[in-house]
Amino acid sequence: VCDLPIAIGFGVSTREQFQTMAGLGDGVVIGSAVCKAIVADESVAPAEAAAAFVAMVTGRSAEQVSQAASQTAAGSDDSWKFKASTELDTEANDAEFTFGDFGGRYVPETLVDALDELDRVWKELKDDPAFWEEFRSYYQYIGRPVRM
């Protein structure tokens, strides 16, 4: 049994889906649907568009959503939370994902070089505006139905 909060969902975009998932965990993950709601109407500020979408999905007013968020932030026990990536320096970040005499990565040895390359490229691109522009161009494909 785990005493850490658990969020479930992925692909949740309607009130019905939210209600189904809400009773199964401590939180419901809604990602790409919020992004789509934000870019759907450029005349509305992103924060307002996100608040309106969350209000629709949860069945609360935008004011109730805002109050709940501030109450959670004020009274939450943050001891279980992980540090944000901006709070981690490179050495601490590298050390966080290794352990033992040999590094202890959970990947087959044949993938270590690929993982190192992926990590190196991420460090180079994470602050590049052109990378994020291209990344955002793929939002339209996030959460779309796939054939199985």
Short mmCIF file of N, CA and C in Angstrom, two decimals:
data_model
loop_
_atom_site.label_atom_id
_atom_site.label_comp_id
_atom_site.label_asym_id
_atom_site.label_seq_id
_atom_site.Cartn_x
_atom_site.Cartn_y
_atom_site.Cartn_z
N VAL A 1 0.85 -1.18 0.00
CA VAL A 1 0.00 0.00 0.00
C VAL A 1 0.89 1.24 0.00
N CYS A 2 0.56 2.18 -0.81
CA CYS A 2 1.33 3.42 -0.94
C CYS A 2 0.55 4.56 -0.30
N ASP A 3 1.22 5.35 0.52
CA ASP A 3 0.53 6.47 1.16
C ASP A 3 0.75 7.79 0.42
N LEU A 4 1.39 7.73 -0.75
CA LEU A 4 1.56 8.93 -1.56
C LEU A 4 0.30 9.18 -2.38
N PRO A 5 -0.02 10.43 -2.65
CA PRO A 5 -1.18 10.72 -3.50
C PRO A 5 -0.97 10.14 -4.90
N ILE A 6 -2.05 9.73 -5.53
CA ILE A 6 -1.95 9.19 -6.89
C ILE A 6 -2.95 9.89 -7.79
N ALA A 7 -2.46 10.31 -8.95
CA ALA A 7 -3.31 10.93 -9.96
C ALA A 7 -3.47 9.95 -11.11
N ILE A 8 -4.68 9.85 -11.61
CA ILE A 8 -4.95 8.91 -12.69
C ILE A 8 -5.66 9.62 -13.83
N GLY A 9 -5.74 8.96 -14.96
CA GLY A 9 -6.49 9.53 -16.06
C GLY A 9 -5.79 9.36 -17.38
N PHE A 10 -5.32 10.45 -17.93
CA PHE A 10 -4.72 10.54 -19.25
C PHE A 10 -5.79 10.33 -20.30
N GLY A 11 -5.94 11.29 -21.16
CA GLY A 11 -6.95 11.25 -22.19
C GLY A 11 -8.31 11.77 -21.72
N VAL A 12 -8.38 12.27 -20.50
CA VAL A 12 -9.64 12.78 -19.96
C VAL A 12 -9.92 14.14 -20.58
N SER A 13 -11.11 14.28 -21.18
CA SER A 13 -11.44 15.56 -21.81
C SER A 13 -12.90 15.95 -21.65
N THR A 14 -13.70 15.12 -20.98
CA THR A 14 -15.11 15.45 -20.80
C THR A 14 -15.49 15.33 -19.32
N ARG A 15 -16.60 15.93 -18.98
CA ARG A 15 -17.09 15.85 -17.59
C ARG A 15 -17.39 14.40 -17.21
N GLU A 16 -17.97 13.64 -18.12
CA GLU A 16 -18.30 12.24 -17.83
C GLU A 16 -17.04 11.43 -17.52
N GLN A 17 -15.99 11.63 -18.31
CA GLN A 17 -14.73 10.92 -18.07
C GLN A 17 -14.14 11.34 -16.72
N PHE A 18 -14.22 12.65 -16.43
CA PHE A 18 -13.71 13.15 -15.15
C PHE A 18 -14.44 12.50 -13.99
N GLN A 19 -15.76 12.43 -14.06
CA GLN A 19 -16.54 11.85 -12.97
C GLN A 19 -16.21 10.37 -12.78
N THR A 20 -15.98 9.66 -13.87
CA THR A 20 -15.61 8.25 -13.78
C THR A 20 -14.28 8.08 -13.05
N MET A 21 -13.31 8.91 -13.39
CA MET A 21 -11.96 8.79 -12.82
C MET A 21 -11.83 9.39 -11.43
N ALA A 22 -12.64 10.39 -11.10
CA ALA A 22 -12.47 11.15 -9.86
C ALA A 22 -12.53 10.28 -8.61
N GLY A 23 -13.34 9.25 -8.61
CA GLY A 23 -13.46 8.42 -7.43
C GLY A 23 -12.41 7.34 -7.31
N LEU A 24 -11.54 7.23 -8.29
CA LEU A 24 -10.57 6.14 -8.31
C LEU A 24 -9.19 6.53 -7.77
N GLY A 25 -8.96 7.81 -7.53
CA GLY A 25 -7.65 8.25 -7.05
C GLY A 25 -7.75 9.59 -6.36
N ASP A 26 -6.59 10.19 -6.08
CA ASP A 26 -6.54 11.47 -5.40
C ASP A 26 -6.63 12.65 -6.37
N GLY A 27 -6.39 12.40 -7.63
CA GLY A 27 -6.45 13.46 -8.63
C GLY A 27 -6.68 12.87 -10.00
N VAL A 28 -7.11 13.71 -10.93
CA VAL A 28 -7.36 13.29 -12.30
C VAL A 28 -6.43 14.09 -13.21
N VAL A 29 -5.72 13.39 -14.08
CA VAL A 29 -4.78 14.03 -15.00
C VAL A 29 -5.54 14.47 -16.25
N ILE A 30 -5.48 15.76 -16.51
CA ILE A 30 -6.05 16.31 -17.74
C ILE A 30 -4.97 17.19 -18.34
N GLY A 31 -4.41 16.77 -19.46
CA GLY A 31 -3.29 17.52 -20.03
C GLY A 31 -3.59 18.11 -21.38
N SER A 32 -3.64 17.26 -22.40
CA SER A 32 -3.78 17.77 -23.76
C SER A 32 -5.10 18.49 -23.98
N ALA A 33 -6.15 18.10 -23.27
CA ALA A 33 -7.44 18.77 -23.43
C ALA A 33 -7.36 20.22 -22.94
N VAL A 34 -6.59 20.47 -21.90
CA VAL A 34 -6.39 21.84 -21.42
C VAL A 34 -5.61 22.64 -22.47
N CYS A 35 -4.56 22.02 -23.02
CA CYS A 35 -3.78 22.69 -24.07
C CYS A 35 -4.66 23.05 -25.25
N LYS A 36 -5.52 22.13 -25.67
CA LYS A 36 -6.42 22.38 -26.80
C LYS A 36 -7.40 23.50 -26.47
N ALA A 37 -7.90 23.54 -25.24
CA ALA A 37 -8.83 24.59 -24.83
C ALA A 37 -8.15 25.96 -24.85
N ILE A 38 -6.88 26.00 -24.47
CA ILE A 38 -6.14 27.26 -24.43
C ILE A 38 -5.91 27.80 -25.84
N VAL A 39 -5.54 26.94 -26.78
CA VAL A 39 -5.24 27.42 -28.13
C VAL A 39 -6.49 27.55 -29.00
N ALA A 40 -7.63 27.05 -28.54
CA ALA A 40 -8.86 27.10 -29.33
C ALA A 40 -9.36 28.53 -29.56
N ASP A 41 -9.17 29.40 -28.58
CA ASP A 41 -9.66 30.78 -28.70
C ASP A 41 -8.56 31.73 -28.25
N GLU A 42 -7.85 32.29 -29.22
CA GLU A 42 -6.71 33.16 -28.90
C GLU A 42 -7.14 34.50 -28.33
N SER A 43 -8.44 34.83 -28.40
CA SER A 43 -8.90 36.10 -27.85
C SER A 43 -9.04 36.04 -26.32
N VAL A 44 -8.99 34.83 -25.77
CA VAL A 44 -9.11 34.64 -24.32
C VAL A 44 -7.72 34.37 -23.75
N ALA A 45 -7.42 34.99 -22.61
CA ALA A 45 -6.13 34.76 -21.96
C ALA A 45 -5.99 33.27 -21.63
N PRO A 46 -4.79 32.71 -21.77
CA PRO A 46 -4.59 31.28 -21.50
C PRO A 46 -5.08 30.84 -20.12
N ALA A 47 -4.81 31.63 -19.09
CA ALA A 47 -5.24 31.26 -17.73
C ALA A 47 -6.76 31.21 -17.64
N GLU A 48 -7.43 32.17 -18.29
CA GLU A 48 -8.89 32.19 -18.27
C GLU A 48 -9.47 31.01 -19.04
N ALA A 49 -8.87 30.68 -20.18
CA ALA A 49 -9.34 29.54 -20.96
C ALA A 49 -9.17 28.24 -20.18
N ALA A 50 -8.02 28.10 -19.51
CA ALA A 50 -7.78 26.90 -18.70
C ALA A 50 -8.77 26.82 -17.55
N ALA A 51 -9.00 27.94 -16.87
CA ALA A 51 -9.94 27.96 -15.74
C ALA A 51 -11.35 27.62 -16.20
N ALA A 52 -11.76 28.14 -17.34
CA ALA A 52 -13.10 27.84 -17.86
C ALA A 52 -13.23 26.37 -18.21
N PHE A 53 -12.20 25.79 -18.81
CA PHE A 53 -12.24 24.37 -19.16
C PHE A 53 -12.31 23.51 -17.91
N VAL A 54 -11.47 23.82 -16.92
CA VAL A 54 -11.47 23.06 -15.67
C VAL A 54 -12.83 23.18 -14.98
N ALA A 55 -13.40 24.38 -14.99
CA ALA A 55 -14.72 24.57 -14.38
C ALA A 55 -15.77 23.71 -15.08
N MET A 56 -15.71 23.65 -16.41
CA MET A 56 -16.66 22.83 -17.15
C MET A 56 -16.50 21.35 -16.83
N VAL A 57 -15.27 20.87 -16.81
CA VAL A 57 -15.02 19.45 -16.57
C VAL A 57 -15.37 19.04 -15.15
N THR A 58 -15.03 19.89 -14.18
CA THR A 58 -15.28 19.54 -12.78
C THR A 58 -16.70 19.86 -12.33
N GLY A 59 -17.41 20.69 -13.09
CA GLY A 59 -18.76 21.08 -12.70
C GLY A 59 -18.78 22.16 -11.64
N ARG A 60 -17.67 22.84 -11.48
CA ARG A 60 -17.58 23.94 -10.52
C ARG A 60 -17.51 25.26 -11.28
N SER A 61 -17.80 26.35 -10.58
CA SER A 61 -17.64 27.66 -11.21
C SER A 61 -16.15 27.99 -11.23
N ALA A 62 -15.77 28.93 -12.08
CA ALA A 62 -14.37 29.34 -12.15
C ALA A 62 -13.90 29.87 -10.80
N GLU A 63 -14.80 30.53 -10.07
CA GLU A 63 -14.46 31.05 -8.74
C GLU A 63 -14.19 29.90 -7.76
N GLN A 64 -15.01 28.86 -7.81
CA GLN A 64 -14.81 27.70 -6.93
C GLN A 64 -13.49 27.00 -7.25
N VAL A 65 -13.17 26.89 -8.53
CA VAL A 65 -11.90 26.27 -8.93
C VAL A 65 -10.74 27.07 -8.39
N SER A 66 -10.81 28.40 -8.51
CA SER A 66 -9.75 29.28 -8.02
C SER A 66 -9.61 29.17 -6.51
N GLN A 67 -10.73 29.15 -5.78
CA GLN A 67 -10.69 29.03 -4.32
C GLN A 67 -10.09 27.69 -3.90
N ALA A 68 -10.49 26.62 -4.57
CA ALA A 68 -9.97 25.30 -4.23
C ALA A 68 -8.46 25.24 -4.46
N ALA A 69 -8.00 25.85 -5.53
CA ALA A 69 -6.57 25.85 -5.82
C ALA A 69 -5.79 26.61 -4.76
N SER A 70 -6.30 27.76 -4.32
CA SER A 70 -5.58 28.53 -3.31
C SER A 70 -5.65 27.86 -1.95
N GLN A 71 -6.76 27.19 -1.62
CA GLN A 71 -6.85 26.46 -0.35
C GLN A 71 -5.89 25.29 -0.35
N THR A 72 -5.80 24.59 -1.47
CA THR A 72 -4.88 23.46 -1.57
C THR A 72 -3.45 23.93 -1.41
N ALA A 73 -3.11 25.02 -2.07
CA ALA A 73 -1.74 25.54 -1.99
C ALA A 73 -1.41 26.01 -0.57
N ALA A 74 -2.38 26.60 0.11
CA ALA A 74 -2.13 27.13 1.45
C ALA A 74 -2.04 26.03 2.50
N GLY A 75 -2.81 24.96 2.35
CA GLY A 75 -2.87 23.96 3.40
C GLY A 75 -2.27 22.62 3.05
N SER A 76 -1.53 22.54 1.97
CA SER A 76 -1.02 21.24 1.56
C SER A 76 0.28 20.89 2.26
N ASP A 77 0.48 19.61 2.43
CA ASP A 77 1.72 19.09 2.98
C ASP A 77 2.62 18.77 1.79
N ASP A 78 3.61 19.59 1.56
CA ASP A 78 4.46 19.43 0.40
C ASP A 78 5.63 18.50 0.63
N SER A 79 5.69 17.83 1.77
CA SER A 79 6.86 17.02 2.09
C SER A 79 7.06 15.87 1.11
N TRP A 80 6.00 15.39 0.48
CA TRP A 80 6.11 14.27 -0.45
C TRP A 80 6.48 14.69 -1.85
N LYS A 81 6.38 15.97 -2.16
CA LYS A 81 6.57 16.43 -3.53
C LYS A 81 8.03 16.34 -3.96
N PHE A 82 8.22 16.08 -5.24
CA PHE A 82 9.55 16.07 -5.81
C PHE A 82 9.94 17.50 -6.17
N LYS A 83 11.22 17.77 -6.23
CA LYS A 83 11.68 19.10 -6.61
C LYS A 83 11.38 19.34 -8.08
N ALA A 84 11.06 20.57 -8.39
CA ALA A 84 10.88 20.94 -9.80
C ALA A 84 12.22 20.87 -10.50
N SER A 85 12.21 20.59 -11.78
CA SER A 85 13.47 20.43 -12.50
C SER A 85 14.30 21.70 -12.47
N THR A 86 13.67 22.86 -12.32
CA THR A 86 14.43 24.11 -12.27
C THR A 86 15.20 24.24 -10.96
N GLU A 87 14.83 23.47 -9.94
CA GLU A 87 15.51 23.54 -8.66
C GLU A 87 16.70 22.59 -8.59
N LEU A 88 16.86 21.76 -9.59
CA LEU A 88 17.92 20.77 -9.57
C LEU A 88 19.09 21.22 -10.43
N ASP A 89 20.29 21.10 -9.91
CA ASP A 89 21.43 21.36 -10.76
C ASP A 89 21.79 20.07 -11.50
N THR A 90 22.67 20.18 -12.48
CA THR A 90 22.99 19.04 -13.32
C THR A 90 23.56 17.88 -12.53
N GLU A 91 24.49 18.15 -11.62
CA GLU A 91 25.09 17.06 -10.86
C GLU A 91 24.07 16.37 -9.99
N ALA A 92 23.23 17.13 -9.31
CA ALA A 92 22.20 16.53 -8.46
C ALA A 92 21.22 15.74 -9.31
N ASN A 93 20.88 16.26 -10.49
CA ASN A 93 19.95 15.58 -11.38
C ASN A 93 20.54 14.25 -11.84
N ASP A 94 21.81 14.27 -12.26
CA ASP A 94 22.45 13.03 -12.68
C ASP A 94 22.53 12.04 -11.53
N ALA A 95 22.87 12.53 -10.34
CA ALA A 95 23.00 11.66 -9.18
C ALA A 95 21.66 11.08 -8.76
N GLU A 96 20.59 11.82 -8.99
CA GLU A 96 19.26 11.36 -8.57
C GLU A 96 18.85 10.08 -9.30
N PHE A 97 19.32 9.89 -10.53
CA PHE A 97 18.88 8.76 -11.33
C PHE A 97 19.91 7.64 -11.39
N THR A 98 20.90 7.68 -10.54
CA THR A 98 21.88 6.61 -10.49
C THR A 98 22.06 6.17 -9.05
N PHE A 99 22.53 4.94 -8.87
CA PHE A 99 22.81 4.43 -7.54
C PHE A 99 23.74 3.23 -7.66
N GLY A 100 24.34 2.86 -6.56
CA GLY A 100 25.19 1.67 -6.54
C GLY A 100 26.52 1.89 -7.23
N ASP A 101 27.30 0.82 -7.28
CA ASP A 101 28.65 0.88 -7.83
C ASP A 101 28.69 1.12 -9.34
N PHE A 102 27.63 0.74 -10.04
CA PHE A 102 27.66 0.79 -11.50
C PHE A 102 26.63 1.74 -12.10
N GLY A 103 26.06 2.61 -11.29
CA GLY A 103 25.11 3.59 -11.81
C GLY A 103 23.67 3.20 -11.62
N GLY A 104 23.37 1.91 -11.72
CA GLY A 104 22.04 1.40 -11.42
C GLY A 104 20.91 1.90 -12.29
N ARG A 105 21.16 2.18 -13.54
CA ARG A 105 20.07 2.60 -14.41
C ARG A 105 19.18 1.41 -14.74
N TYR A 106 17.90 1.67 -14.86
CA TYR A 106 16.95 0.62 -15.18
C TYR A 106 16.75 0.50 -16.68
N VAL A 107 17.82 0.35 -17.43
CA VAL A 107 17.73 0.15 -18.87
C VAL A 107 18.73 -0.93 -19.26
N PRO A 108 18.43 -1.66 -20.32
CA PRO A 108 19.41 -2.64 -20.79
C PRO A 108 20.69 -1.93 -21.21
N GLU A 109 21.79 -2.63 -21.08
CA GLU A 109 23.09 -2.04 -21.41
C GLU A 109 23.13 -1.53 -22.85
N THR A 110 22.43 -2.20 -23.74
CA THR A 110 22.43 -1.78 -25.15
C THR A 110 21.78 -0.42 -25.36
N LEU A 111 21.00 0.05 -24.39
CA LEU A 111 20.32 1.35 -24.53
C LEU A 111 21.01 2.48 -23.78
N VAL A 112 22.09 2.19 -23.06
CA VAL A 112 22.75 3.22 -22.26
C VAL A 112 23.26 4.36 -23.14
N ASP A 113 23.90 4.05 -24.26
CA ASP A 113 24.41 5.11 -25.14
C ASP A 113 23.28 5.97 -25.68
N ALA A 114 22.18 5.33 -26.06
CA ALA A 114 21.03 6.09 -26.56
C ALA A 114 20.45 6.98 -25.47
N LEU A 115 20.37 6.47 -24.25
CA LEU A 115 19.86 7.26 -23.14
C LEU A 115 20.79 8.44 -22.84
N ASP A 116 22.09 8.21 -22.89
CA ASP A 116 23.05 9.30 -22.69
C ASP A 116 22.89 10.38 -23.76
N GLU A 117 22.71 9.94 -25.02
CA GLU A 117 22.52 10.90 -26.10
C GLU A 117 21.23 11.69 -25.92
N LEU A 118 20.16 11.00 -25.55
CA LEU A 118 18.89 11.67 -25.31
C LEU A 118 19.02 12.71 -24.20
N ASP A 119 19.70 12.36 -23.13
CA ASP A 119 19.91 13.28 -22.02
C ASP A 119 20.74 14.49 -22.46
N ARG A 120 21.80 14.24 -23.24
CA ARG A 120 22.66 15.33 -23.71
C ARG A 120 21.88 16.28 -24.61
N VAL A 121 21.11 15.73 -25.54
CA VAL A 121 20.35 16.56 -26.48
C VAL A 121 19.27 17.35 -25.74
N TRP A 122 18.61 16.72 -24.76
CA TRP A 122 17.59 17.43 -23.97
C TRP A 122 18.22 18.64 -23.28
N LYS A 123 19.39 18.47 -22.70
CA LYS A 123 20.05 19.58 -22.01
C LYS A 123 20.38 20.71 -22.98
N GLU A 124 20.69 20.37 -24.23
CA GLU A 124 20.98 21.39 -25.24
C GLU A 124 19.72 22.11 -25.72
N LEU A 125 18.61 21.39 -25.83
CA LEU A 125 17.41 21.94 -26.47
C LEU A 125 16.37 22.51 -25.53
N LYS A 126 16.42 22.18 -24.27
CA LYS A 126 15.32 22.55 -23.37
C LYS A 126 15.11 24.06 -23.26
N ASP A 127 16.12 24.86 -23.55
CA ASP A 127 15.98 26.31 -23.48
C ASP A 127 15.91 26.97 -24.86
N ASP A 128 15.77 26.17 -25.92
CA ASP A 128 15.74 26.68 -27.28
C ASP A 128 14.29 26.98 -27.70
N PRO A 129 13.95 28.26 -27.96
CA PRO A 129 12.58 28.61 -28.35
C PRO A 129 12.11 27.88 -29.61
N ALA A 130 13.01 27.62 -30.55
CA ALA A 130 12.63 26.92 -31.78
C ALA A 130 12.18 25.49 -31.48
N PHE A 131 12.85 24.85 -30.52
CA PHE A 131 12.45 23.50 -30.11
C PHE A 131 11.03 23.51 -29.57
N TRP A 132 10.74 24.47 -28.67
CA TRP A 132 9.41 24.52 -28.06
C TRP A 132 8.34 24.89 -29.08
N GLU A 133 8.69 25.73 -30.06
CA GLU A 133 7.74 26.06 -31.11
C GLU A 133 7.37 24.81 -31.91
N GLU A 134 8.39 24.02 -32.27
CA GLU A 134 8.10 22.77 -32.98
C GLU A 134 7.32 21.81 -32.10
N PHE A 135 7.70 21.70 -30.83
CA PHE A 135 7.00 20.82 -29.89
C PHE A 135 5.52 21.18 -29.82
N ARG A 136 5.22 22.47 -29.69
CA ARG A 136 3.83 22.92 -29.60
C ARG A 136 3.06 22.66 -30.90
N SER A 137 3.78 22.60 -32.02
CA SER A 137 3.10 22.33 -33.29
C SER A 137 2.50 20.94 -33.33
N TYR A 138 2.93 20.06 -32.46
CA TYR A 138 2.40 18.69 -32.41
C TYR A 138 1.24 18.54 -31.43
N TYR A 139 0.82 19.61 -30.77
CA TYR A 139 -0.29 19.53 -29.82
C TYR A 139 -1.55 18.95 -30.46
N GLN A 140 -1.76 19.26 -31.75
CA GLN A 140 -2.97 18.78 -32.41
C GLN A 140 -3.05 17.26 -32.47
N TYR A 141 -1.91 16.59 -32.32
CA TYR A 141 -1.90 15.13 -32.39
C TYR A 141 -2.00 14.48 -31.02
N ILE A 142 -1.83 15.25 -29.96
CA ILE A 142 -1.85 14.69 -28.60
C ILE A 142 -3.26 14.25 -28.25
N GLY A 143 -3.38 13.06 -27.75
CA GLY A 143 -4.65 12.56 -27.26
C GLY A 143 -5.63 12.13 -28.34
N ARG A 144 -5.18 12.08 -29.57
CA ARG A 144 -6.10 11.66 -30.62
C ARG A 144 -6.27 10.15 -30.59
N PRO A 145 -7.37 9.64 -31.10
CA PRO A 145 -7.58 8.19 -31.12
C PRO A 145 -6.51 7.48 -31.95
N VAL A 146 -6.12 6.32 -31.52
CA VAL A 146 -5.15 5.52 -32.26
C VAL A 146 -5.74 4.14 -32.52
N ARG A 147 -5.29 3.51 -33.59
CA ARG A 147 -5.74 2.15 -33.89
C ARG A 147 -4.87 1.18 -33.12
N MET A 148 -5.49 0.19 -32.57
CA MET A 148 -4.74 -0.84 -31.83
C MET A 148 -4.91 -2.16 -32.52
#
